[in-house]
mmCIF file of C-alpha atoms in Angstrom:
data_model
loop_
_atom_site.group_PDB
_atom_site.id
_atom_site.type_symbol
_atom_site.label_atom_id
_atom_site.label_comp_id
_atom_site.label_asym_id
_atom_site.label_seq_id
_atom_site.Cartn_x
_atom_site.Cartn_y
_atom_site.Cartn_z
ATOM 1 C CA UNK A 16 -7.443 15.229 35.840
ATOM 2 C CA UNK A 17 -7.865 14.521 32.128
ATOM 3 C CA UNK A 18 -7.817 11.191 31.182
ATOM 4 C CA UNK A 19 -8.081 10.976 27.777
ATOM 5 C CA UNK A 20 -4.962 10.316 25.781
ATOM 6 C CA UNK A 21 -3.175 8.106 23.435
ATOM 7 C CA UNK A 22 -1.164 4.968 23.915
ATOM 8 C CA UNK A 23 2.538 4.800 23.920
ATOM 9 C CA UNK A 24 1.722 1.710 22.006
ATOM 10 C CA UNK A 25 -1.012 2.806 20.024
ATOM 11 C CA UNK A 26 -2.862 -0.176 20.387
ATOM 12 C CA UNK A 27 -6.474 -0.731 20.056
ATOM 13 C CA UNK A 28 -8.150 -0.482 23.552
ATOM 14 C CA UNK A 29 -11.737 -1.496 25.118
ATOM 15 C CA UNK A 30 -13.477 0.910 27.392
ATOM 16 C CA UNK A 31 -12.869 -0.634 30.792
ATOM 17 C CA UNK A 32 -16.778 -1.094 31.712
ATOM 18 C CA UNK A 33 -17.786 -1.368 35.748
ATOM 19 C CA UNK A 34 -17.699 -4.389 37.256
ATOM 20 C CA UNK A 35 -17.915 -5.717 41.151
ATOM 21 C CA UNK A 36 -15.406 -7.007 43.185
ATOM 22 C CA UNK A 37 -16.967 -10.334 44.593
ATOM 23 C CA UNK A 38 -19.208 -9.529 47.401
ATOM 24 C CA UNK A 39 -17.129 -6.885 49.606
ATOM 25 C CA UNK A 40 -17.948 -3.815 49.311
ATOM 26 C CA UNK A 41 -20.336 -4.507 46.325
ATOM 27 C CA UNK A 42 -21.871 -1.342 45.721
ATOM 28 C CA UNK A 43 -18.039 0.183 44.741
ATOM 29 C CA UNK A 44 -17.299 -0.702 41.457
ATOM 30 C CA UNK A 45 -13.500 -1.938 41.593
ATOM 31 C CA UNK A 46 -10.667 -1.541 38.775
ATOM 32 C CA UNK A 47 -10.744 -3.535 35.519
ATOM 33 C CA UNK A 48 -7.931 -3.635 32.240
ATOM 34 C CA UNK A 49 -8.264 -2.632 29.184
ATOM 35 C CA UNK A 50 -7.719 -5.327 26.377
ATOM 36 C CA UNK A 51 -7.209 -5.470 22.828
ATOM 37 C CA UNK A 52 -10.739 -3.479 21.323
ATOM 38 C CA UNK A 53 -12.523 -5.657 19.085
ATOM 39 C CA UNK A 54 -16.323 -4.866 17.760
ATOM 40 C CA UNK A 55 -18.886 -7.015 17.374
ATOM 41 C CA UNK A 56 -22.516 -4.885 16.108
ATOM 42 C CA UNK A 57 -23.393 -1.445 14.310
ATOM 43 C CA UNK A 58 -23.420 2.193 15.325
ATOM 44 C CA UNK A 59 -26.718 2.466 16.670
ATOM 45 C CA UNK A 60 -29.334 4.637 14.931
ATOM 46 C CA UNK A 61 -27.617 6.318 12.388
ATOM 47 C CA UNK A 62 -29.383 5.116 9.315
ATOM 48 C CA UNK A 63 -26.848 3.319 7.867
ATOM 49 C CA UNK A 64 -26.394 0.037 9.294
ATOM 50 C CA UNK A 65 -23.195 -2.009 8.908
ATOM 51 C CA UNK A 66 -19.453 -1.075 9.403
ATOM 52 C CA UNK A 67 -18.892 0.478 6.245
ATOM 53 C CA UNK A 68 -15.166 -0.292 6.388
ATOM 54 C CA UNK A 69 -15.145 2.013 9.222
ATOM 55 C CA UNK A 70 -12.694 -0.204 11.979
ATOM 56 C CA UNK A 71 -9.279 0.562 10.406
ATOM 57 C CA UNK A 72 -10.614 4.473 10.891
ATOM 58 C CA UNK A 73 -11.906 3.740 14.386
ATOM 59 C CA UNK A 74 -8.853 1.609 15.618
ATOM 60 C CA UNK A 75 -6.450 5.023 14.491
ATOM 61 C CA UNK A 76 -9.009 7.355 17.145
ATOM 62 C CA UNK A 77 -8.823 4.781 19.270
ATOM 63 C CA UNK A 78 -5.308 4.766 19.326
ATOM 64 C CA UNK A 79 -5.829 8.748 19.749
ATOM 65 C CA UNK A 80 -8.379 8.653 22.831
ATOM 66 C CA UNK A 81 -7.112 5.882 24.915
ATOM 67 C CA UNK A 82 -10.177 4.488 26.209
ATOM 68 C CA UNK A 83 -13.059 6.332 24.106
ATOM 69 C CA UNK A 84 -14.669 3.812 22.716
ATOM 70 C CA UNK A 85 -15.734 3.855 18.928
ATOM 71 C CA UNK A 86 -16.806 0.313 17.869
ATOM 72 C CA UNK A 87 -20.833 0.104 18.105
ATOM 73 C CA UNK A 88 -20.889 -2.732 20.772
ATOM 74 C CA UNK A 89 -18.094 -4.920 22.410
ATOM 75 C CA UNK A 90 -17.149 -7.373 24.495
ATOM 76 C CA UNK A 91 -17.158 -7.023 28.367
ATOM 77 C CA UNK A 92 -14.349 -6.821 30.377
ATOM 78 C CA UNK A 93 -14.512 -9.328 32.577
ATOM 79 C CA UNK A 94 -11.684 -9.955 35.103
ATOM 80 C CA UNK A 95 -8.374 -8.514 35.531
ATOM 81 C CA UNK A 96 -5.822 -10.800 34.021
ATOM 82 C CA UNK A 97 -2.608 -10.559 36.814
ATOM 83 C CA UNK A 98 0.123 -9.071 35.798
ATOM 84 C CA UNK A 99 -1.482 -7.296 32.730
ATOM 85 C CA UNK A 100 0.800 -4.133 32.300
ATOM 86 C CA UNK A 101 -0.708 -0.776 33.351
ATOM 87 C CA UNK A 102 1.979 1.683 32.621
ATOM 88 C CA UNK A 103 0.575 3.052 29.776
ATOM 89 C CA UNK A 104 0.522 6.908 30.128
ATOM 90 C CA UNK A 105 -3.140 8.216 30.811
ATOM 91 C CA UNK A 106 -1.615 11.669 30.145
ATOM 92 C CA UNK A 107 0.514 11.039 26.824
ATOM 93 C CA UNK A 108 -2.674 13.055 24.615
ATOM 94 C CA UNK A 109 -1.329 16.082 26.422
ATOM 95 C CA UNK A 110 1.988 15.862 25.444
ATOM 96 C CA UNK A 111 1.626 16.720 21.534
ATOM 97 C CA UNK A 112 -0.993 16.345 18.857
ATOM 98 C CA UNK A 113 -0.751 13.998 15.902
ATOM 99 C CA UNK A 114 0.803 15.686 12.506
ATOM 100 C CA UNK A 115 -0.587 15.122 9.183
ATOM 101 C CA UNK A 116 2.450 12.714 8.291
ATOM 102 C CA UNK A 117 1.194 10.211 10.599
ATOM 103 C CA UNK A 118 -2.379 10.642 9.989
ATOM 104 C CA UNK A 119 -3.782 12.541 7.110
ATOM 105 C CA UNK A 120 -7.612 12.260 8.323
ATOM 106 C CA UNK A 121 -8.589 15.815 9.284
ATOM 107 C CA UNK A 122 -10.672 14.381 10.843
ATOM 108 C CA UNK A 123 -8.889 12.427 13.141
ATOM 109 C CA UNK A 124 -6.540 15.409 13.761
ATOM 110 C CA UNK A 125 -9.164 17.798 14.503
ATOM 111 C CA UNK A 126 -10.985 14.400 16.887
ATOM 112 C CA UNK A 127 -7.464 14.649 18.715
ATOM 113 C CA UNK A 128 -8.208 18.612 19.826
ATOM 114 C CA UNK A 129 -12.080 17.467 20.535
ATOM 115 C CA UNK A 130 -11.004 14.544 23.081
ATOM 116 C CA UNK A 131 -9.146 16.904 25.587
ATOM 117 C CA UNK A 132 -11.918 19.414 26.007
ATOM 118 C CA UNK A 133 -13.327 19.967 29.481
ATOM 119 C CA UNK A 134 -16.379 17.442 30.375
ATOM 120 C CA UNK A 135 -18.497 15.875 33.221
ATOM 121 C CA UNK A 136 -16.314 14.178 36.124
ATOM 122 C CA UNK A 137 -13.764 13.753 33.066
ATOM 123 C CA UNK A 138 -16.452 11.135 31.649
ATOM 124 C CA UNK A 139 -15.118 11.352 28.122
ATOM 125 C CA UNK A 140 -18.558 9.857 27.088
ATOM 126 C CA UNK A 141 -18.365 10.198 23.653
ATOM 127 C CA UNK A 142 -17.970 8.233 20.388
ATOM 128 C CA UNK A 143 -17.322 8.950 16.960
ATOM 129 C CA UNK A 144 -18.084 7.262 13.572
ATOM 130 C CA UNK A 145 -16.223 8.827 10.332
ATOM 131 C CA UNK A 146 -18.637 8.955 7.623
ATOM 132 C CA UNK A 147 -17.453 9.258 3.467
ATOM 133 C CA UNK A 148 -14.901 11.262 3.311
ATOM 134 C CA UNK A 149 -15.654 14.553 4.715
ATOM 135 C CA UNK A 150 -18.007 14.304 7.501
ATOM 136 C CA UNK A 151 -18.905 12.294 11.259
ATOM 137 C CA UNK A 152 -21.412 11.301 13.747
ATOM 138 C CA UNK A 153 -20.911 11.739 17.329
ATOM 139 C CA UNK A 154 -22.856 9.515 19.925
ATOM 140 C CA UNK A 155 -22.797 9.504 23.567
ATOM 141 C CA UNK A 156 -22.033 6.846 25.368
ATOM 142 C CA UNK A 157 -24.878 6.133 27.531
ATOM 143 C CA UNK A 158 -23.116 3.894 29.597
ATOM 144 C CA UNK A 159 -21.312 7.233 31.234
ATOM 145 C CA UNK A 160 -24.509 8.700 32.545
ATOM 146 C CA UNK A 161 -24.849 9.929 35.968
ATOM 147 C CA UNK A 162 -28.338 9.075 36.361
ATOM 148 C CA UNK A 163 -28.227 10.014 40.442
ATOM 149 C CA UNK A 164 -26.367 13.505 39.928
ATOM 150 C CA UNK A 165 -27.347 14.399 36.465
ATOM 151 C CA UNK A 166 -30.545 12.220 35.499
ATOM 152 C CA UNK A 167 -31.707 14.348 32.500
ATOM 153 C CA UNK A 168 -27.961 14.447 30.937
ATOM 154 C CA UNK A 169 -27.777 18.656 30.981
ATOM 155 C CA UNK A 170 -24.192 18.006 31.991
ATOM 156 C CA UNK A 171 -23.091 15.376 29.544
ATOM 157 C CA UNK A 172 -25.032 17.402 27.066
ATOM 158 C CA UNK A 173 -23.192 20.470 28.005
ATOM 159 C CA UNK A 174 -19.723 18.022 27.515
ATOM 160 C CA UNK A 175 -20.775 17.831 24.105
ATOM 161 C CA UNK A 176 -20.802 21.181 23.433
ATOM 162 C CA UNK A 177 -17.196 21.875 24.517
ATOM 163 C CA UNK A 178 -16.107 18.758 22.389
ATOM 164 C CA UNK A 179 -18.087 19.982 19.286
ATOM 165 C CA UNK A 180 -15.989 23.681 19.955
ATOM 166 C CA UNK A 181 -12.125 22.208 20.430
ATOM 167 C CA UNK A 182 -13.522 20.185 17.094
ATOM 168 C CA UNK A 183 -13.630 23.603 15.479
ATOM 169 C CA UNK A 184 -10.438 24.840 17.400
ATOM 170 C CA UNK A 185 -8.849 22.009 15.907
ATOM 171 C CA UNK A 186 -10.238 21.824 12.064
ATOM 172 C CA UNK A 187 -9.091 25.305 11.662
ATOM 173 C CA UNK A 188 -5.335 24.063 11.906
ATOM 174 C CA UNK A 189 -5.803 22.274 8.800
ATOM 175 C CA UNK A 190 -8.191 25.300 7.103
ATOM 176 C CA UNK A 191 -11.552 24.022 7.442
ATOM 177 C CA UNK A 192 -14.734 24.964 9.140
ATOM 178 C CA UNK A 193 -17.412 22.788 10.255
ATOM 179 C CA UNK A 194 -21.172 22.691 9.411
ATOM 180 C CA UNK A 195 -22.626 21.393 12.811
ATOM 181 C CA UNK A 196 -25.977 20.185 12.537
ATOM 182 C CA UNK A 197 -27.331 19.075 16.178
ATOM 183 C CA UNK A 198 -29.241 16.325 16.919
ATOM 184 C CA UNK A 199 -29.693 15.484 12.954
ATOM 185 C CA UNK A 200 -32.241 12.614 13.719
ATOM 186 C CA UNK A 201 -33.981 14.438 16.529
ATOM 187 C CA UNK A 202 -33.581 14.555 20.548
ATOM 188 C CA UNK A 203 -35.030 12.425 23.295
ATOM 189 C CA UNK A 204 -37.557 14.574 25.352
ATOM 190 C CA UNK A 205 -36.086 13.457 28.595
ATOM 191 C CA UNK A 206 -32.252 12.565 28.219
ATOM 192 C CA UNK A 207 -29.962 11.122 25.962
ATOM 193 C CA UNK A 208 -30.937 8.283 23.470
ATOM 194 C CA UNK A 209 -28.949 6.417 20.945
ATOM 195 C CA UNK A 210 -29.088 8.598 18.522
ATOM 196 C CA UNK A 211 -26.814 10.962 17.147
ATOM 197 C CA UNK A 212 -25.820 13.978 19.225
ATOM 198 C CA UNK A 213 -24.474 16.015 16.391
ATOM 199 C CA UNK A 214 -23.609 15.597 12.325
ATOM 200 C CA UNK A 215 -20.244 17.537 11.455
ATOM 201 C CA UNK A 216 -19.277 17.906 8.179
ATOM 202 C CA UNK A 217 -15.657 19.297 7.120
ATOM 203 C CA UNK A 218 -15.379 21.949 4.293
ATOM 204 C CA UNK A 219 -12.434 23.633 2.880
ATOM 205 C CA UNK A 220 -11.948 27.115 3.203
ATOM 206 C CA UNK A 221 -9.128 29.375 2.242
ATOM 207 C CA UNK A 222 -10.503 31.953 4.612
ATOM 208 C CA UNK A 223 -10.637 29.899 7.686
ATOM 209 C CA UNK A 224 -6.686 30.611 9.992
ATOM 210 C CA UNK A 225 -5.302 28.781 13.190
ATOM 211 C CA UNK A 226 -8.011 29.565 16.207
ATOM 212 C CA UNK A 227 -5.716 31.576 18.468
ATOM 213 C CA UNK A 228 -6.849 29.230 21.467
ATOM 214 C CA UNK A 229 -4.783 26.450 19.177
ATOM 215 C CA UNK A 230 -1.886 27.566 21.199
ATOM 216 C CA UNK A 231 -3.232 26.834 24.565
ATOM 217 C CA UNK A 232 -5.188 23.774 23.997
ATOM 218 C CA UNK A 233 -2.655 21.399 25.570
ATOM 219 C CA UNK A 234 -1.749 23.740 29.047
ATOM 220 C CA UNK A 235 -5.428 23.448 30.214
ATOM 221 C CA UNK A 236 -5.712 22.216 33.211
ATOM 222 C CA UNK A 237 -8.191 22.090 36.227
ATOM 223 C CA UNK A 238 -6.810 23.846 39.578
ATOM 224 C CA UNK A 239 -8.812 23.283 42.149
ATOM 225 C CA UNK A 240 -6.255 25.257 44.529
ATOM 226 C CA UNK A 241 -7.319 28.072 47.022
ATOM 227 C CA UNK A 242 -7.402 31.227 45.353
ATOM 228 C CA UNK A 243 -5.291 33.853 46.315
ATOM 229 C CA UNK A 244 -6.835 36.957 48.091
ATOM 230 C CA UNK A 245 -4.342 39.166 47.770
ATOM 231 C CA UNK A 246 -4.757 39.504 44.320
ATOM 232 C CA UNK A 247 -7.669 41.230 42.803
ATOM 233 C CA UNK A 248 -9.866 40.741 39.997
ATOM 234 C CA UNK A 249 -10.765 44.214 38.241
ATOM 235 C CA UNK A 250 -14.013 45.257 36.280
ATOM 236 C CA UNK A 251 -11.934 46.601 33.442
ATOM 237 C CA UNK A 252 -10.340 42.951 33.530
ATOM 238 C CA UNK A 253 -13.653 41.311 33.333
ATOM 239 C CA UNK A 254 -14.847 43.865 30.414
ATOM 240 C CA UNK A 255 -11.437 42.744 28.479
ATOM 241 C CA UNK A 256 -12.130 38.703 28.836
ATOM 242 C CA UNK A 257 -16.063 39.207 28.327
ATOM 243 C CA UNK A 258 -15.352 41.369 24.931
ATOM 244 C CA UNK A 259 -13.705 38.124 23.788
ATOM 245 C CA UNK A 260 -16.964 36.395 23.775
ATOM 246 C CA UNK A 261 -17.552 34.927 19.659
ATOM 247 C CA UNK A 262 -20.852 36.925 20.193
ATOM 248 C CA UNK A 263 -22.019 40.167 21.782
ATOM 249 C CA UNK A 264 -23.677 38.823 24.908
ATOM 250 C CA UNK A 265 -22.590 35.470 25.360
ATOM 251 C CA UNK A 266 -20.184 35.754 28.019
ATOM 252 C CA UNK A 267 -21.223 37.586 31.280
ATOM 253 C CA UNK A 268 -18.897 38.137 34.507
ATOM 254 C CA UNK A 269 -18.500 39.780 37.867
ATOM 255 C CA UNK A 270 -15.666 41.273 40.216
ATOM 256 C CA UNK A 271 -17.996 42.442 41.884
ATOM 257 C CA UNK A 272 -17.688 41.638 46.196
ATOM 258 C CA UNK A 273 -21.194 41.309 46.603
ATOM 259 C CA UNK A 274 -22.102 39.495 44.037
ATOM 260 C CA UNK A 275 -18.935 37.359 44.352
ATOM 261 C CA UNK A 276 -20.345 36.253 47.696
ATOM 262 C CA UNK A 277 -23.962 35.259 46.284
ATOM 263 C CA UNK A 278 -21.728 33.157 44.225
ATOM 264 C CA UNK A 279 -19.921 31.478 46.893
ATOM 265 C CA UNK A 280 -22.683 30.973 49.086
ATOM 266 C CA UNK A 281 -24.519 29.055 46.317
ATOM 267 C CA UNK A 282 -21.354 26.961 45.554
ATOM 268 C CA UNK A 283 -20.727 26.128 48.505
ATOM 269 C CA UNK A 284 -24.605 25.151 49.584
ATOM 270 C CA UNK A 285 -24.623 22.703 46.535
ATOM 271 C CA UNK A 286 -21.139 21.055 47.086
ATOM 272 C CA UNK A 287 -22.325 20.294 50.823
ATOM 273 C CA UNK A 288 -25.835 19.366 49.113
ATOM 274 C CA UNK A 289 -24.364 16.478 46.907
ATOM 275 C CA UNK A 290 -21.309 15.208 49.131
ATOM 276 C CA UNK A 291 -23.983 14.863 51.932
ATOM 277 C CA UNK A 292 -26.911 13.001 49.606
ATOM 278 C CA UNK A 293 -25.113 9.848 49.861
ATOM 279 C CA UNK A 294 -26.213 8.116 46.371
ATOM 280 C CA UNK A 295 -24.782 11.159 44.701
ATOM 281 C CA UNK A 296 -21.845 10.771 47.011
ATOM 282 C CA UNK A 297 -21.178 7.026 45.723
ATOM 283 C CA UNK A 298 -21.788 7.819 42.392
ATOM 284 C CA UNK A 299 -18.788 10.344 42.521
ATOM 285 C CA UNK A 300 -17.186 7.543 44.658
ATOM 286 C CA UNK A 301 -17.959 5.004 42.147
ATOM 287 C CA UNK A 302 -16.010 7.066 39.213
ATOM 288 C CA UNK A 303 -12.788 8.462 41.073
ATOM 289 C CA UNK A 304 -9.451 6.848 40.530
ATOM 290 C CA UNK A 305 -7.513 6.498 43.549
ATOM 291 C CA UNK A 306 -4.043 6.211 42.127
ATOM 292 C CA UNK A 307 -1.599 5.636 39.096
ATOM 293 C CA UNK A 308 -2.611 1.477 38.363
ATOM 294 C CA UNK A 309 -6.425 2.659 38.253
ATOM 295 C CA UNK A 310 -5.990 5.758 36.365
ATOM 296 C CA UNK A 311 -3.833 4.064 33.941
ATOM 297 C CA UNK A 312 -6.453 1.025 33.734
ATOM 298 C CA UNK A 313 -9.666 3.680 33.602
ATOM 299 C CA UNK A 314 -8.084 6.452 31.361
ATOM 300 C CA UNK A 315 -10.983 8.211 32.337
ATOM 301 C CA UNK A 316 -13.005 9.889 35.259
ATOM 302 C CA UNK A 317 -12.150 11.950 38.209
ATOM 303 C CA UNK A 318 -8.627 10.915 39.586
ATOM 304 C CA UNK A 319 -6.609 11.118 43.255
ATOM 305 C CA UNK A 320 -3.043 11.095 42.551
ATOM 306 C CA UNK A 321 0.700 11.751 44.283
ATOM 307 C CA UNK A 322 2.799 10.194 46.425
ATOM 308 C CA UNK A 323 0.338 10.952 49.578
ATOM 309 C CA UNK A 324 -2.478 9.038 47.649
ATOM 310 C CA UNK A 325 -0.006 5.973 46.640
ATOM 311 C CA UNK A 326 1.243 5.990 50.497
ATOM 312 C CA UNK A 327 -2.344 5.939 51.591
ATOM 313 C CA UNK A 328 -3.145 3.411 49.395
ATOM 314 C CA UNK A 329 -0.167 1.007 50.383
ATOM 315 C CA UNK A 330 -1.023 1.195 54.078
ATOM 316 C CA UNK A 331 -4.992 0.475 53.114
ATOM 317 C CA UNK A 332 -6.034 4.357 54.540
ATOM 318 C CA UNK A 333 -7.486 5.123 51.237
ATOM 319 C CA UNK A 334 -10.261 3.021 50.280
ATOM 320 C CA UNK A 335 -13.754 3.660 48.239
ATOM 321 C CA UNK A 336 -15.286 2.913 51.453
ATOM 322 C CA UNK A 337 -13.200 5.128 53.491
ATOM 323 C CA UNK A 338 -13.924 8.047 50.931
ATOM 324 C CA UNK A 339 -17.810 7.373 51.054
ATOM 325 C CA UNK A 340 -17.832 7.654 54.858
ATOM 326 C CA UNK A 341 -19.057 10.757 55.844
ATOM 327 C CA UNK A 342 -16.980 10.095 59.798
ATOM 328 C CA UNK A 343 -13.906 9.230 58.023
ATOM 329 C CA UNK A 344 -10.985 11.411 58.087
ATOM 330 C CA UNK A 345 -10.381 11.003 54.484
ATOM 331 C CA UNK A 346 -13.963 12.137 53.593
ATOM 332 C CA UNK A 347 -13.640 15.459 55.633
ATOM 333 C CA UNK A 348 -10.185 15.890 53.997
ATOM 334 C CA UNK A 349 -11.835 15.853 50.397
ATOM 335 C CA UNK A 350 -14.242 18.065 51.542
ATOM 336 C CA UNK A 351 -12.512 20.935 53.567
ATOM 337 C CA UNK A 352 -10.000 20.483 50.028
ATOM 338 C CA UNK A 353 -12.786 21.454 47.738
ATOM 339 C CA UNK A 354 -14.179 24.058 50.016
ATOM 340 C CA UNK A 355 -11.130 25.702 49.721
ATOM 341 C CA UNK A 356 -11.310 26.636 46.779
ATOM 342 C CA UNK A 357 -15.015 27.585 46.811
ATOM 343 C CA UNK A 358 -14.485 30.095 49.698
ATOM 344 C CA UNK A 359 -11.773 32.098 48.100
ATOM 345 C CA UNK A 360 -13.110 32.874 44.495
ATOM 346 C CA UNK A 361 -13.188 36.646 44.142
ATOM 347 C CA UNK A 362 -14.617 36.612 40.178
ATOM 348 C CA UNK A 363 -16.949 34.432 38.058
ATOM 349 C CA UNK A 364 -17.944 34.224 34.200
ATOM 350 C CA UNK A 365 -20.741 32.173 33.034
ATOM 351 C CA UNK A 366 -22.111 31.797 29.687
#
């Protein structure tokens, strides 16, 4: 479920950090607000030091990502005020895209295309700090690691990488391309570190038209449905979609029913692997949003809505506790759900 979007409001907003509900059940983190954003330090490690006048730019993204965060360091959200309002839409970013009336950054436009690309447990876990007039940093947000599932950060480095390419999708609305430089200041050797993850700068060029994936950017979704077998994937279908590929190579696939099954067998092996390893379990746990009130507090992460979850929720069958036991009915629910989906995929790309 993506959970990035922008406030009906538009008003400044904090990421809503992880905090403990007393002493029950203290190893589930339990829902906190979001309140007014206000920064108190520096971007970390980018060489320049200082603000540079950069809040008024930051507050506008904020205003565009919901809950990404793009001050340097701020205040933590402590309790949950009651009655603090949390109908803001977690899904308004998906309804349209800001125009150049409202906001004539193309920066921040093409940062609006870049913030609903497809990431890690819907971590979002990246920040953004506009720099002169024609270029950015981006930063990760190490406080969105998964250091039980994903210790050396492939996956939130992968994230990264989709973000940097809806970036371009989105740049070429306005007729620029981008000069990506990665890790401009170096990389850690074992995971993420403070410093910057890529350096984009923004040039003008008459050449550059509308990506055709422009068009499609806002109907992405995730299904994680059963597939249905009576329809079948061809090779000459495959060929077609890997031919698209921005270079020869880059995109390999298979119909193939042998193969297929390989596939399936190792999906479904490493899904059992992690939901039965139970600190990878509670880290998933930890992250999902059961319900509208979280998801609208969180904005981000993995999320269990409808009206069965909101039922469940009312009569207290739906619980962080009852989704991290592995007797509960609730856990083998989630489970036989996701295998459903494993067991009936007939064709796979990878990259």
């Amino acid at each position: 479920i993506p959970g990035n979007g922008k406030n009906k409001r538009w008003l400044m907003r904090l990421r809503a950090e992880t905090i403990f509900s007393g002493t029950r059940h203290t190893q589930y983190p339990w829902q906190c607000m979001e309140l007014p954003m206000h920064t108190t330090g520096d971007f970390p490690e980018d060489g320049r030091g200082g603000d540079g006048g950069g809040l008024a730019r930051r507050s506008i993204l904020q205003g565009l990502a919901g809950a990404a965060l793009l001050g340097a360091s701020c205040s933590r959200v402590m309790a949950a005020p009651p009655g603090i309002n949390t109908d803001s839409d977690p899904l308004a970013g998906w309804q349209g895209l800001p125009n150049a009336a409202h906001y004539p950054d193309p920066r921040v436009r093409a940062l609006a295309y870049a913030i609903l690309a497809p990431n890690v447990q819907n971590l979002q876990p990246w920040m953004a700090r506009l720099v002169g007039g024609d270029s950015l940093l981006v930063f990760a947000d190490l406080s969105r690691r998964l250091p039980v599932s994903d210790p050396p950060d492939r996956q939130l480095t992968v994230s990264f990488g989709t973000f940097t390419e809806l970036m371009c999708v989105g740049a070429s609305v306005d007729g620029y391309r981008l000069e990506i430089k990665p890790f401009p200041n170096g990389a850690g050797t074992a995971m993420l570190d403070t410093r910057p993850i890529v350096a984009i700068r923004f040039v003008r060029d008459a050449t550059v038209q509308p990506d055709p994936l422009v068009e499609h950017v806002l109907t992405r979704s995730t299904n994680r449905l059963p597939f249905d077998p009576t329809v079948r994937v061809t090779a000459e279908q495959i060929d077609k979609l890997r031919a698209q590929a921005i270079r020869s190579g880059l995109l390999q696939g298979t119909a193939d029913p042998a193969f297929a099954k390989r596939i399936r067998d190792i999906a479904r092996k490493a899904f059992l692997l992690e939901m039965s390893t139970a600190g990878v379990r509670r880290e998933l746990v930890n992250l999902t949003r059961i319900g509208k009130a979280e998801l609208s507090s969180y904005r981000w992460g993995p999320a269990l809505l409808g009206p069965a979850v909101e039922a469940a929720i009312a009569d207290g069958s739906m619980t962080r506790a009852s989704l991290d036991d592995v007797t509960s009915a609730r856990y083998r629910a989630g489970v036989e759900s996701y295998l459903g989906a494993v067991d009936t995929g007939q064709a796979y790309f990878w990259i």
